Every structure is written in structure tokens, then in C-alpha cells.
Amino acid sequence: MARTKQEGRSSLTSSHESSPGLGSPYPWLRSPQSEEGGLQLIELLGECASHVTARCLHSVNTRLEHISYLASPKGTAIQRIASYFIEAFADRMLKGFTGLHKALNSTKISSVSEEILVQKLFYEHCPFLKFAYLITNQAIMEAMEGEKVVHIIDLYPVEPEQWIRLLQALSVRQEGAPHLKITGIHEQNEVLEKMDLQLKEEADRLSIPFQFNPIVSTIENLDIESLGIKTGEALAVISVLQLHSLLAVDEEVVRRNQQSLQQFLETDLNHLFIASASSSTTSELSLSASPKMESFLSSLRRFSPKLMVITEQEANHNGFTLIERVHNAMKFYAALFDCLDSTKSIAPIEQQKVEKMLFGEEIKNIVACDGAERKERHEKLEKWILWLELAGFSRVPFSYNGRVDASTMLQYYSDGYSFTEENGCLVIYWHEIPLFSVSAWSFR
Amino acid sequence: MAASSSSVPFFANIREEDQSQMKQQHSSTAPTSSAVQAAPPPQKKKRNQPGTPSKIILIISCLAFFITDPDAEVIALSPKTLMATNRFICEVCNKGFQREQNLQLHRRGHNLPWKLKQKTTKEPKRKVYLCPEPTCVHHDPSRALGDLTGIKKHYSRKHGEKKWKCEKCSKRYAVQSDWKAHSKTCGTREYRCDCGTLFSRRDSFITHRAFCDALAQESARQPPNMGSTIGSHLYGNSNMGLGLSQVGPQISSMQDQNNQSNDMLRLGSGRPGQFDHLLPPGIGSSFRPPHPMPSSAMFMQDSSQNYHQEHQSQQGLMSEKSFHGLMPFSDLQNSTTSNPPPAGTNLFNLGFMSNTSSNSSGNANNNNSSLPSSAMLMPNHFNNENGSGGGSEGSNLFSNNMMADQITSGVPSLYTTSVQSNTAMPHMSATALLQKAAQMGSTSSNNNTSSSLLRSFGSSSSKSERQVVPGGLSSMFGENNENHFQDLMNSFTSGNSSIFGSKFGTYDTNRTNLELMDLEPNNKPNQNLSGGGGGSGSDRLTRDFLGVGQIVRSMSGVSQRDQQQHQQRQQQQQQQQQHGLDMSSLDSDRNTAPSSQSFGGGGNFQ
């Protein structure tokens, strides 16, 4: 379905863009549907990124004009990716002109319901979140064996289904269901209310003593004391794609110091590509996580959670240089776009929504934002392991059963998905591209 | 769902617990361990995992002392003392003992003063033990545990390392006796999900079920033709249902047939009957009914039992080998997939493209006879013709056939589906493109060329850099699939130009090249039209040529990095080519040294 849809798209566009040599203002641009055009797009994007870094407005403008001729939010995967990247580039450039930037975004409305819908679509059509939830629930079941009071802190509850499933699993537990308390942290009260309602209903149906504790907050501003953790309850902390936002620091000062070096590197584009590979070392200068992350983890540690399950993007989008971030983000989101293309159940309009409102926004954040504003600071598993171990947590291996379930589930989706166990953590792949990691931790 | 039914027992349970606690409270006047164990177990329901029977006793005894006895002596031991196996140490020989009584008996051997505890006539002071873990509920004196073994086991179970691992199910235990008890029963009881997964533990099974059910519902909701993987599972399973348990290759071929015919139905141009001969007789007929897939939900339920194992066997079945043997079209598929990425197949994703390319390689391998449809043989004729004479009539013939016969024959859909069923990444995927770009990037940096490819793409002033340089073509092919390219080369007497022609299902060789050149940016649009494209035929054909042109450019794109020095020559070449040059000299040259040449061999023209 998606395939034919795609073909329809491309053949349609190819009929009027078929001859870039004849009608187009840039005769040297290739047809974006061809592989060649795709490669050209990639290269143009890379070049554009370096001009953006140099803040060379004129060159950026020219490149963006070229790319926008090739890119299309409805074209092939690479065309769509390019559309979101150039939007992000433009946003970044415009940030220099605060007035312009503010004016352009002055009427921007963010619709909560739309956002929720998009997240739901992503949850339904891609296996990643389901994978994380399944593994998480399995880990909770195992860790909470025999516990009578279980408190789960969900740092970003989106999908009630996860907890409904857990309620169901707990209700048939051999030793009987525990008293379950779930604390949900979300910026939107709406989401929490809905979740509260649904979970209470299910708990009532299953006659499980249940309590939902909604906290309207972002993870950055979260007051740990407000979580209502009581001694004696078995605590589980669940974070799905949230923890990285705690890495946001105002690195403007550091950045300025590095700027001169960067400019030196960017004089030669070829060198730059080499530099982007090695610049990860610059970001590794800070061995410790951000102060925010450290204080968060150490305050959690005080409550000695029995289990902490962390799902994160398995990519380094927290590089110091823009080039590095663009490079890694392109790889990562290309795989995600491909995933969506391979998903037959998603309607084109839904797919576009997910791409625009979820992936597109993340790309924009990674590319256009800096300092505290840049929340999408995805880091690889190795970093998480380092930070969590520094904070005094130790890894909990996933059980065989959990892994069996996970692989069964992935097979429902596509052969393209797979996962591996790396250092006791699970990493889910789309073909050879690692996309998300799930790791479980416990205090001590 | 089982979940709802069990909710009632849960509460009943609690009540039982309460009762038992109360009972025990009454009997707490004589809480010796023997009394507790002699007391009939207050509840029949097992409260622990199958395979850890020792827990039952423990829990019962825990319940017995779950009471606040104000007189009880509260003992808080440090983790170290608690876990020390022999915490009663003889001061003479440092021998450790688990019990004080034993130490006392041992001391007697050293002639040390010893004293065995006497059964006091007085009610002994009851001792309760605290869990040393400060966050544990049993750290609170009100919930202290009543016996030392109990607290030890509790501590290692809940806060200790799980050192004992069951080899069968990899469940870990902190207490050796738990592990032993589990090992005795592990694997003797099995829980089988409808999906075929086996579980040795009930709780794992239940957790699994909660998800498995949800997934089953979900996939049942999906419309029939959605998703080749799900579809193929369904078919695979229904085959099982029909009793064809291990007919490996057949199943895979059937699946593919199925996908194909489904696709054809969808496209509205299919003739399912066409494939009848491909299906093994009996199976084919029994199998065709589900084509429209009226009730996927039903299939799901019936077949999900075998799903898991099935899938694994399918994985094996889907291998290319079985594909090969049973599908007459497999040559076609192989040849197309083995083409290097810049092949035309990706461009429009249309079947006829791939067919022609396969034919061309088929030609090279003298495999024509294996190609079943007459429509597909046409291109070969043409190619041969083209090779010998290079007549422009043939080209029209060819392209007409392509458009008319092959599209309607349903072969195109065949191709696309076979690609779908391959697990290989689709060629035009963004991931593949990026990987390719990375490769190119690394090679270009290795070559130490000062400016990247981008430069030439990006700046409109450096047009000459963007010359078509098919010399790079061969190097491209060489990188990816040298042999293949060589085959192609050798099979066509007219050389390079006809490779283009055959590969992309087109045309008179000379004219193709002219077309290609005409589309180059250096030329003015007017010249383009007059040069060759104008005279060559319909719009459709011109569009195809554009496809070709793009491909050629993509190849040149790679080679640009080492072609800058040829810029001058190329410009000259191009001018000359517009006058319609004899290609033969070029061809011979190309055959001998394909990789080192720029387009047209540079000097050959002068």
C-alpha cells in the first residue's frame, strides 16, 4: 500500500519535474526521485550545514533555494528528510534575527490534541515504543515479584495501554496483585486526566487497589519531593525518550570559546567531514552528564528505586558541532523515515503528520536550537551506561522471556526490525541502523 | 481475558490472609516454630512461583509473625552479620558455626567454658528481626520478621544478588534452596501461548499473553493486503492448517505467488491464471481460495497457534535458493537485484525497467530460454539487432513492446513484489542513499581532492565540472559489481552505448548518447531539442531518456573527483558529439580499458 502510494507520488511528480534540464532554473539539479538526485540532496544538505555553521547568510540562502527545489514533504524519503532539515536550517539562521524569528512564530499554535494524536500514531505504527513498553513491563513484573506495594513513576506517560497491560498482568500474579500507584509526569494536564480515567476504569474492573498521581510538570522542573515516594513501597522509575532532555545545558559560553577553532576547521569542507567524525571527542570532554542530570539521578537514588527502565534514542545528537549533529541526525531520521515508508498500515496523511510533528520537530530542535533550548540531546547507550553507573546504579539484565516476547512482537511488524543485546541492554535496529535502546537499572 | 476472572480470588486472598494473621495472633502465646509448622496451613492457595515450594512455608511463617508484639525483642543485624554463613566463631581455632549451640559444643572440645542454652521454663523472650535494608518495609520494627532464617532468605531474595541461575529458563535465584526447588520442576510444566511460544513460568506466560492478545487483535484489524510479512505469516500458517507441514520450497513459492497475484489484483491488471503453472498442482488449487482474504481475523485465530515456529521455518524458506528453483522468473529477479544501485530499476520502480535489464544480462549469459513470456523476449531481439546494426527502427519497436505488452502482462507487479518479499533494504531508501553518500564521501576524501562533490553541484558557475563522464561509470560498476559489468560489456558488440540502451530498456545507441549529451547543462535548451530528442519520438520516450540521463549523471557524479583535469577535453567532446559521431572507435577503446576512460575516450574523437 505504502509502496504503491509512494510510486504514485513519485511518478506523479516525475511527470512534471521530469526534465530539470529544460524548465528548471537550476538545470544542473538532478531529478530528486533518482538515486543520483538523492545523493545530490544529501551533499547539498551537508554543504548547507557547513554554511549555516559559518553563518554565511548569502551562501545558506542560495543552498536552501537549491535544496528546496529538490526537496518535497511528499516525495521520496530523502526528499522529505531534506524538507525538514532545510526548515531547521532556516530556523537556525533566523534565530540570529530575533525580531524576525519571533514575528514569524508569533501566531504559532501548538495543538495538544494533535500532538497526542501524532504520538499515538507513532506508537501504533512503529514497534519502537511497544517494544520498550513490553520490555519495561516484563522487567517490572520480574522486579516486583512478591511486592505488595508498587509505585511506578512514569516520566512521560503517553500511552495508557502500557499500564493497562501491566494492570492486567499484575491482576493475575500468583501472589496476588499489589497495591499499585502510578505517578505520571506530563506538561499537559489533559493527557494526565485522560490517563487517570482510563487506568482507574481498568483497575476497577480488575479490582486492583490503584492510585494515579498526576503531576503537571516537565521533567526539567520536576520536584522530586512532590512525587510522593514513601518508604517501603517498591519503586520503579520509567523513562521513555525523556531523560536526554535533562542534558540540556547552556553551553553558549563554552560554544563561544570553541567557535574560533570551529571556523578554522570549516575553511575546508573536506577537512570538516573528517572533523565531524573526530569532534565527538570534543563532546566527550565532559565525562559527567549535565548538572541537572546528575542531581536528578542522585535524588532518585535516594529513594533507591528497585527498578529503573530507560528507553532512549540510540544516536548521538548531542554533538558539539552542528555538522556532527546534522550528520548523525540525517542517518537516524533517514532510518525512521524508511521505517514509516515500509509501514503499510499508516495512511499517507498520518505519515506526513508523524514526520512533520514528531520527527520534523525533533530535527528542528537538534539543528536549530542551542543551549537550554535544545532538548533533543539523544546520546548513545555507552554514555548512559557511564552516567548511570557514576550515579550509583547497576544494570539489571533482561530476562529471556522478555526477549522472546520482544522478538515475537517485532516479527509482527517487519523483517527490517531486529534487536540485539549489548552490555545487558537491548538495542532495536532498523536493518543495520540502531534506533532505540532500552536499559534497566537498579539502585546500588 | 483471564485477568478479569482472577480479580475476585485476589480479594478473597487478602481476606484469608487477614484471618490467618488474626488466628496467629491468638496463638501467639506459644509461637514456637514447631507450633507454627504444626498449625494447618491457613490457606491452600499457593502464593509463590511454581517450583519454589520452600517459599510457602516461609510466607506462612512470616504471616505468623506479622504482628506487633510489644514484648518482642527487636534485633537489627547488619547485612554482613546477617549474611555471614558462620557467624559464631570459636576464639581458639577461628572455626565458624551457624548456630550458637554448635559453637558451645565445639568449645567443649577446647576445654573452654561452655554453656548450652537451657529450655527455660519461663516463656522465652520472642525475637523479631529487622531487614537491614533501610528502604525495605521490613526495616520497620512493626513489620519485623519472626525468624532468623526467614530474614536471611528475605534479605538475599529481595536485596541480594541472584547468584543461582536456572540453566533451562535462565531465571535467577538468590537463595540456593529456591533454585534447587525450581530446578526440579523447571520445564516440567509448560504454558503455551496461542502464538506458539512456550513458557515455563506462569507469570511470564501471562505477561506475554497480555501483549500477544493485543497484537493479535491489532493485526486482525489490519486490512488484508497490508503488509507482506503479516500476509505471508497468514498464508504460511494456513498451509500448516491444510496439513502441508514441511513442504519448504513450495510454501515459499506459494507465498510469493500469492503476494504477486494479490498485487496484480490490486493493480487491476492481473491475470491470476497466468501463474497457475507456477503453483505446484494440488497445493495451488487448495491455496487459491484465500486470495481475496475475506476474513483475516479468522485466519489469525486458527493459525496463530503455529505462528512462532512457522515463522522461523519461513525464514529459511524464503532464502533465495528456493526462490530460484521454483520461480521461472527468478533469473529476472536476481539479475535486477544484482545490478549496481544506479540501475534504472530504482528510478521509477516500474517493472518493465527491470525486465529489460534482466534481459540484457540474460543475453550476456545466454539464458534467454529460461525467460517465459514472449513479451520479455522482445527486448532481446532488439538488443541483438541493436548490437549489430544499431537501427533506429528497432528502438521504436522495442519501446512499444515495453509499454504495451509488458505492462499489461502483469510482469511488472511480479517484479515489485519480489523485491518486497526480499528482506534487502529497498534501493531508494534514504538509509541506503546515506550509506552510499558516506562511501562516496570517504573515497573522495581518500583521493585528497580539494573540493568536494558538493562544490561542483552547488555552484552554478562551475558547470564544466558537471560533464558527463561515463569513464566513471565503469569505475562505479567496477566498485560494485565488476563481473556483472564486464558481462554486459562483452555481450554487446556496440559497447558502451548499447549498454545504456539495453540497461534502461531503450534505444538506438547513437541517439541515446546524443540525448544524454543534449541534456547536459552546458547546452542550451534549443540545441537539446534539435540535437536528437526532437527527432526521436514520443514524449514518453524522451522521459525515459531523462531517466537514462540521470543515471549517467549519477555515475559521472562519482567520477568527477578524478575527472577535473579532463574538463577541457570534455567540452570539446561534447561539441563534437552533437554532430553525431561514429561511436565505434569509442567502443573498442571502452572494451579494452573501461575504467580509465572519460566519456568518449577523449582523444578518440580528435
mmCIF file of N, CA and C in Angstrom, chain A residues 137-211:
data_model
loop_
_atom_site.group_PDB
_atom_site.id
_atom_site.type_symbol
_atom_site.label_atom_id
_atom_site.label_comp_id
_atom_site.label_asym_id
_atom_site.label_seq_id
_atom_site.Cartn_x
_atom_site.Cartn_y
_atom_site.Cartn_z
ATOM 1 N N ASN A 137 7.504 -3.571 30.948
ATOM 2 C CA ASN A 137 6.519 -4.274 31.772
ATOM 3 C C ASN A 137 7.052 -5.617 32.261
ATOM 4 N N GLN A 138 7.747 -6.285 31.365
ATOM 5 C CA GLN A 138 8.313 -7.578 31.760
ATOM 6 C C GLN A 138 9.301 -7.381 32.906
ATOM 7 N N ALA A 139 10.108 -6.349 32.769
ATOM 8 C CA ALA A 139 11.095 -6.072 33.822
ATOM 9 C C ALA A 139 10.400 -5.703 35.122
ATOM 10 N N ILE A 140 9.321 -4.946 35.021
ATOM 11 C CA ILE A 140 8.590 -4.571 36.236
ATOM 12 C C ILE A 140 8.017 -5.818 36.899
ATOM 13 N N MET A 141 7.406 -6.665 36.088
ATOM 14 C CA MET A 141 6.805 -7.875 36.641
ATOM 15 C C MET A 141 7.839 -8.695 37.405
ATOM 16 N N GLU A 142 9.013 -8.781 36.803
ATOM 17 C CA GLU A 142 10.039 -9.608 37.445
ATOM 18 C C GLU A 142 10.606 -8.942 38.694
ATOM 19 N N ALA A 143 10.819 -7.649 38.589
ATOM 20 C CA ALA A 143 11.422 -6.973 39.737
ATOM 21 C C ALA A 143 10.445 -6.863 40.898
ATOM 22 N N MET A 144 9.177 -6.783 40.585
ATOM 23 C CA MET A 144 8.180 -6.545 41.626
ATOM 24 C C MET A 144 7.550 -7.833 42.155
ATOM 25 N N GLU A 145 8.152 -8.919 41.768
ATOM 26 C CA GLU A 145 7.648 -10.201 42.221
ATOM 27 C C GLU A 145 7.562 -10.211 43.748
ATOM 28 N N GLY A 146 6.393 -10.500 44.241
ATOM 29 C CA GLY A 146 6.227 -10.593 45.684
ATOM 30 C C GLY A 146 6.011 -9.267 46.387
ATOM 31 N N GLU A 147 6.161 -8.168 45.669
ATOM 32 C CA GLU A 147 5.979 -6.861 46.316
ATOM 33 C C GLU A 147 4.499 -6.585 46.522
ATOM 34 N N LYS A 148 4.207 -5.960 47.631
ATOM 35 C CA LYS A 148 2.801 -5.699 47.919
ATOM 36 C C LYS A 148 2.391 -4.270 47.589
ATOM 37 N N VAL A 149 3.351 -3.381 47.632
ATOM 38 C CA VAL A 149 3.060 -2.003 47.252
ATOM 39 C C VAL A 149 4.042 -1.597 46.155
ATOM 40 N N VAL A 150 3.508 -1.318 45.009
ATOM 41 C CA VAL A 150 4.372 -0.980 43.883
ATOM 42 C C VAL A 150 4.073 0.441 43.446
ATOM 43 N N HIS A 151 5.104 1.207 43.356
ATOM 44 C CA HIS A 151 4.953 2.593 42.915
ATOM 45 C C HIS A 151 5.742 2.784 41.628
ATOM 46 N N ILE A 152 5.042 3.173 40.589
ATOM 47 C CA ILE A 152 5.717 3.387 39.307
ATOM 48 C C ILE A 152 5.696 4.874 39.007
ATOM 49 N N ILE A 153 6.852 5.386 38.696
ATOM 50 C CA ILE A 153 6.928 6.787 38.283
ATOM 51 C C ILE A 153 7.198 6.803 36.783
ATOM 52 N N ASP A 154 6.219 7.298 36.070
ATOM 53 C CA ASP A 154 6.342 7.340 34.616
ATOM 54 C C ASP A 154 6.677 8.781 34.245
ATOM 55 N N LEU A 155 7.855 8.964 33.725
ATOM 56 C CA LEU A 155 8.313 10.332 33.471
ATOM 57 C C LEU A 155 7.642 10.975 32.264
ATOM 58 N N TYR A 156 6.992 10.188 31.468
ATOM 59 C CA TYR A 156 6.270 10.794 30.342
ATOM 60 C C TYR A 156 5.204 9.831 29.857
ATOM 61 N N PRO A 157 4.096 9.785 30.569
ATOM 62 C CA PRO A 157 3.064 8.837 30.156
ATOM 63 C C PRO A 157 2.366 9.336 28.896
ATOM 64 N N VAL A 158 2.392 8.543 27.883
ATOM 65 C CA VAL A 158 1.722 8.917 26.645
ATOM 66 C C VAL A 158 0.616 7.921 26.353
ATOM 67 N N GLU A 159 0.975 6.684 26.543
ATOM 68 C CA GLU A 159 0.090 5.646 26.072
ATOM 69 C C GLU A 159 -0.421 4.841 27.270
ATOM 70 N N PRO A 160 -1.709 4.986 27.594
ATOM 71 C CA PRO A 160 -2.231 4.249 28.754
ATOM 72 C C PRO A 160 -2.152 2.743 28.569
ATOM 73 N N GLU A 161 -2.052 2.335 27.336
ATOM 74 C CA GLU A 161 -2.102 0.892 27.093
ATOM 75 C C GLU A 161 -1.011 0.158 27.867
ATOM 76 N N GLN A 162 0.151 0.782 27.952
ATOM 77 C CA GLN A 162 1.234 0.124 28.674
ATOM 78 C C GLN A 162 0.808 -0.249 30.083
ATOM 79 N N TRP A 163 0.173 0.700 30.752
ATOM 80 C CA TRP A 163 -0.173 0.463 32.151
ATOM 81 C C TRP A 163 -1.414 -0.400 32.280
ATOM 82 N N ILE A 164 -2.260 -0.334 31.283
ATOM 83 C CA ILE A 164 -3.409 -1.235 31.296
ATOM 84 C C ILE A 164 -2.919 -2.675 31.212
ATOM 85 N N ARG A 165 -1.945 -2.863 30.341
ATOM 86 C CA ARG A 165 -1.371 -4.213 30.212
ATOM 87 C C ARG A 165 -0.723 -4.653 31.519
ATOM 88 N N LEU A 166 -0.070 -3.712 32.141
ATOM 89 C CA LEU A 166 0.598 -4.079 33.398
ATOM 90 C C LEU A 166 -0.430 -4.429 34.464
ATOM 91 N N LEU A 167 -1.495 -3.638 34.511
ATOM 92 C CA LEU A 167 -2.555 -3.930 35.479
ATOM 93 C C LEU A 167 -3.088 -5.342 35.257
ATOM 94 N N GLN A 168 -3.296 -5.658 34.005
ATOM 95 C CA GLN A 168 -3.828 -6.981 33.698
ATOM 96 C C GLN A 168 -2.855 -8.081 34.111
ATOM 97 N N ALA A 169 -1.597 -7.826 33.831
ATOM 98 C CA ALA A 169 -0.609 -8.846 34.189
ATOM 99 C C ALA A 169 -0.496 -8.980 35.706
ATOM 100 N N LEU A 170 -0.551 -7.842 36.395
ATOM 101 C CA LEU A 170 -0.431 -7.887 37.857
ATOM 102 C C LEU A 170 -1.632 -8.574 38.490
ATOM 103 N N SER A 171 -2.780 -8.383 37.862
ATOM 104 C CA SER A 171 -4.001 -8.907 38.480
ATOM 105 C C SER A 171 -4.004 -10.434 38.517
ATOM 106 N N VAL A 172 -3.252 -11.030 37.621
ATOM 107 C CA VAL A 172 -3.237 -12.495 37.616
ATOM 108 C C VAL A 172 -1.938 -13.027 38.207
ATOM 109 N N ARG A 173 -1.242 -12.167 38.901
ATOM 110 C CA ARG A 173 0.003 -12.587 39.507
ATOM 111 C C ARG A 173 -0.269 -13.667 40.542
ATOM 112 N N GLN A 174 0.658 -14.582 40.617
ATOM 113 C CA GLN A 174 0.469 -15.710 41.525
ATOM 114 C C GLN A 174 0.204 -15.257 42.954
ATOM 115 N N GLU A 175 1.003 -14.322 43.379
ATOM 116 C CA GLU A 175 0.882 -13.916 44.775
ATOM 117 C C GLU A 175 -0.181 -12.832 44.948
ATOM 118 N N GLY A 176 -0.956 -12.589 43.922
ATOM 119 C CA GLY A 176 -1.987 -11.579 44.016
ATOM 120 C C GLY A 176 -1.474 -10.232 43.568
ATOM 121 N N ALA A 177 -2.402 -9.374 43.192
ATOM 122 C CA ALA A 177 -1.992 -8.064 42.690
ATOM 123 C C ALA A 177 -1.511 -7.207 43.844
ATOM 124 N N PRO A 178 -0.544 -6.371 43.595
ATOM 125 C CA PRO A 178 -0.093 -5.463 44.641
ATOM 126 C C PRO A 178 -0.987 -4.232 44.670
ATOM 127 N N HIS A 179 -0.750 -3.420 45.616
ATOM 128 C CA HIS A 179 -1.329 -2.085 45.565
ATOM 129 C C HIS A 179 -0.462 -1.287 44.597
ATOM 130 N N LEU A 180 -1.091 -0.790 43.545
ATOM 131 C CA LEU A 180 -0.304 -0.132 42.502
ATOM 132 C C LEU A 180 -0.554 1.371 42.524
ATOM 133 N N LYS A 181 0.549 2.068 42.510
ATOM 134 C CA LYS A 181 0.460 3.526 42.449
ATOM 135 C C LYS A 181 1.273 3.970 41.245
ATOM 136 N N ILE A 182 0.665 4.759 40.399
ATOM 137 C CA ILE A 182 1.419 5.263 39.257
ATOM 138 C C ILE A 182 1.454 6.783 39.333
ATOM 139 N N THR A 183 2.644 7.318 39.290
ATOM 140 C CA THR A 183 2.798 8.761 39.236
ATOM 141 C C THR A 183 3.169 9.137 37.811
ATOM 142 N N GLY A 184 2.337 9.937 37.207
ATOM 143 C CA GLY A 184 2.588 10.352 35.825
ATOM 144 C C GLY A 184 3.011 11.801 35.780
ATOM 145 N N ILE A 185 4.059 12.073 35.018
ATOM 146 C CA ILE A 185 4.545 13.450 34.901
ATOM 147 C C ILE A 185 4.402 13.886 33.449
ATOM 148 N N HIS A 186 3.638 14.906 33.258
ATOM 149 C CA HIS A 186 3.402 15.379 31.899
ATOM 150 C C HIS A 186 3.089 16.859 31.973
ATOM 151 N N GLU A 187 3.433 17.574 30.898
ATOM 152 C CA GLU A 187 3.164 19.014 30.940
ATOM 153 C C GLU A 187 1.684 19.294 30.711
ATOM 154 N N GLN A 188 1.013 18.366 30.077
ATOM 155 C CA GLN A 188 -0.382 18.602 29.729
ATOM 156 C C GLN A 188 -1.296 17.877 30.704
ATOM 157 N N ASN A 189 -2.040 18.695 31.399
ATOM 158 C CA ASN A 189 -2.975 18.128 32.359
ATOM 159 C C ASN A 189 -3.971 17.201 31.656
ATOM 160 N N GLU A 190 -4.319 17.629 30.454
ATOM 161 C CA GLU A 190 -5.271 16.876 29.635
ATOM 162 C C GLU A 190 -4.873 15.403 29.515
ATOM 163 N N VAL A 191 -3.618 15.222 29.195
ATOM 164 C CA VAL A 191 -3.109 13.867 29.000
ATOM 165 C C VAL A 191 -3.237 13.067 30.283
ATOM 166 N N LEU A 192 -2.874 13.727 31.376
ATOM 167 C CA LEU A 192 -2.879 13.026 32.659
ATOM 168 C C LEU A 192 -4.300 12.655 33.075
ATOM 169 N N GLU A 193 -5.214 13.588 32.831
ATOM 170 C CA GLU A 193 -6.601 13.320 33.215
ATOM 171 C C GLU A 193 -7.151 12.119 32.460
ATOM 172 N N LYS A 194 -6.836 12.111 31.181
ATOM 173 C CA LYS A 194 -7.331 11.024 30.339
ATOM 174 C C LYS A 194 -6.759 9.689 30.816
ATOM 175 N N MET A 195 -5.477 9.755 31.112
ATOM 176 C CA MET A 195 -4.814 8.526 31.536
ATOM 177 C C MET A 195 -5.377 8.059 32.876
ATOM 178 N N ASP A 196 -5.562 8.995 33.767
ATOM 179 C CA ASP A 196 -6.115 8.697 35.078
ATOM 180 C C ASP A 196 -7.436 7.949 34.932
ATOM 181 N N LEU A 197 -8.274 8.523 34.085
ATOM 182 C CA LEU A 197 -9.611 7.956 33.890
ATOM 183 C C LEU A 197 -9.526 6.523 33.377
ATOM 184 N N GLN A 198 -8.715 6.356 32.353
ATOM 185 C CA GLN A 198 -8.641 5.036 31.719
ATOM 186 C C GLN A 198 -8.063 3.982 32.653
ATOM 187 N N LEU A 199 -7.037 4.397 33.377
ATOM 188 C CA LEU A 199 -6.388 3.427 34.250
ATOM 189 C C LEU A 199 -7.278 3.068 35.427
ATOM 190 N N LYS A 200 -7.963 4.075 35.940
ATOM 191 C CA LYS A 200 -8.841 3.796 37.084
ATOM 192 C C LYS A 200 -9.935 2.830 36.675
ATOM 193 N N GLU A 201 -10.450 3.054 35.497
ATOM 194 C CA GLU A 201 -11.509 2.201 34.990
ATOM 195 C C GLU A 201 -11.041 0.752 34.940
ATOM 196 N N GLU A 202 -9.832 0.596 34.377
ATOM 197 C CA GLU A 202 -9.310 -0.764 34.230
ATOM 198 C C GLU A 202 -9.016 -1.384 35.607
ATOM 199 N N ALA A 203 -8.462 -0.570 36.486
ATOM 200 C CA ALA A 203 -8.140 -1.094 37.815
ATOM 201 C C ALA A 203 -9.408 -1.493 38.556
ATOM 202 N N ASP A 204 -10.450 -0.701 38.353
ATOM 203 C CA ASP A 204 -11.731 -1.034 38.967
ATOM 204 C C ASP A 204 -12.239 -2.367 38.441
ATOM 205 N N ARG A 205 -12.137 -2.490 37.146
ATOM 206 C CA ARG A 205 -12.626 -3.706 36.508
ATOM 207 C C ARG A 205 -11.893 -4.931 37.055
ATOM 208 N N LEU A 206 -10.592 -4.734 37.262
ATOM 209 C CA LEU A 206 -9.776 -5.852 37.734
ATOM 210 C C LEU A 206 -9.722 -5.911 39.259
ATOM 211 N N SER A 207 -10.375 -4.956 39.885
ATOM 212 C CA SER A 207 -10.368 -4.858 41.358
ATOM 213 C C SER A 207 -8.955 -4.849 41.909
ATOM 214 N N ILE A 208 -8.142 -4.002 41.339
ATOM 215 C CA ILE A 208 -6.791 -3.819 41.869
ATOM 216 C C ILE A 208 -6.768 -2.489 42.607
ATOM 217 N N PRO A 209 -6.280 -2.507 43.844
ATOM 218 C CA PRO A 209 -6.148 -1.215 44.516
ATOM 219 C C PRO A 209 -5.177 -0.337 43.735
ATOM 220 N N PHE A 210 -5.675 0.783 43.271
ATOM 221 C CA PHE A 210 -4.881 1.577 42.344
ATOM 222 C C PHE A 210 -5.031 3.058 42.649
ATOM 223 N N GLN A 211 -3.953 3.731 42.387
ATOM 224 C CA GLN A 211 -3.928 5.166 42.663
ATOM 225 C C GLN A 211 -3.124 5.828 41.556
#
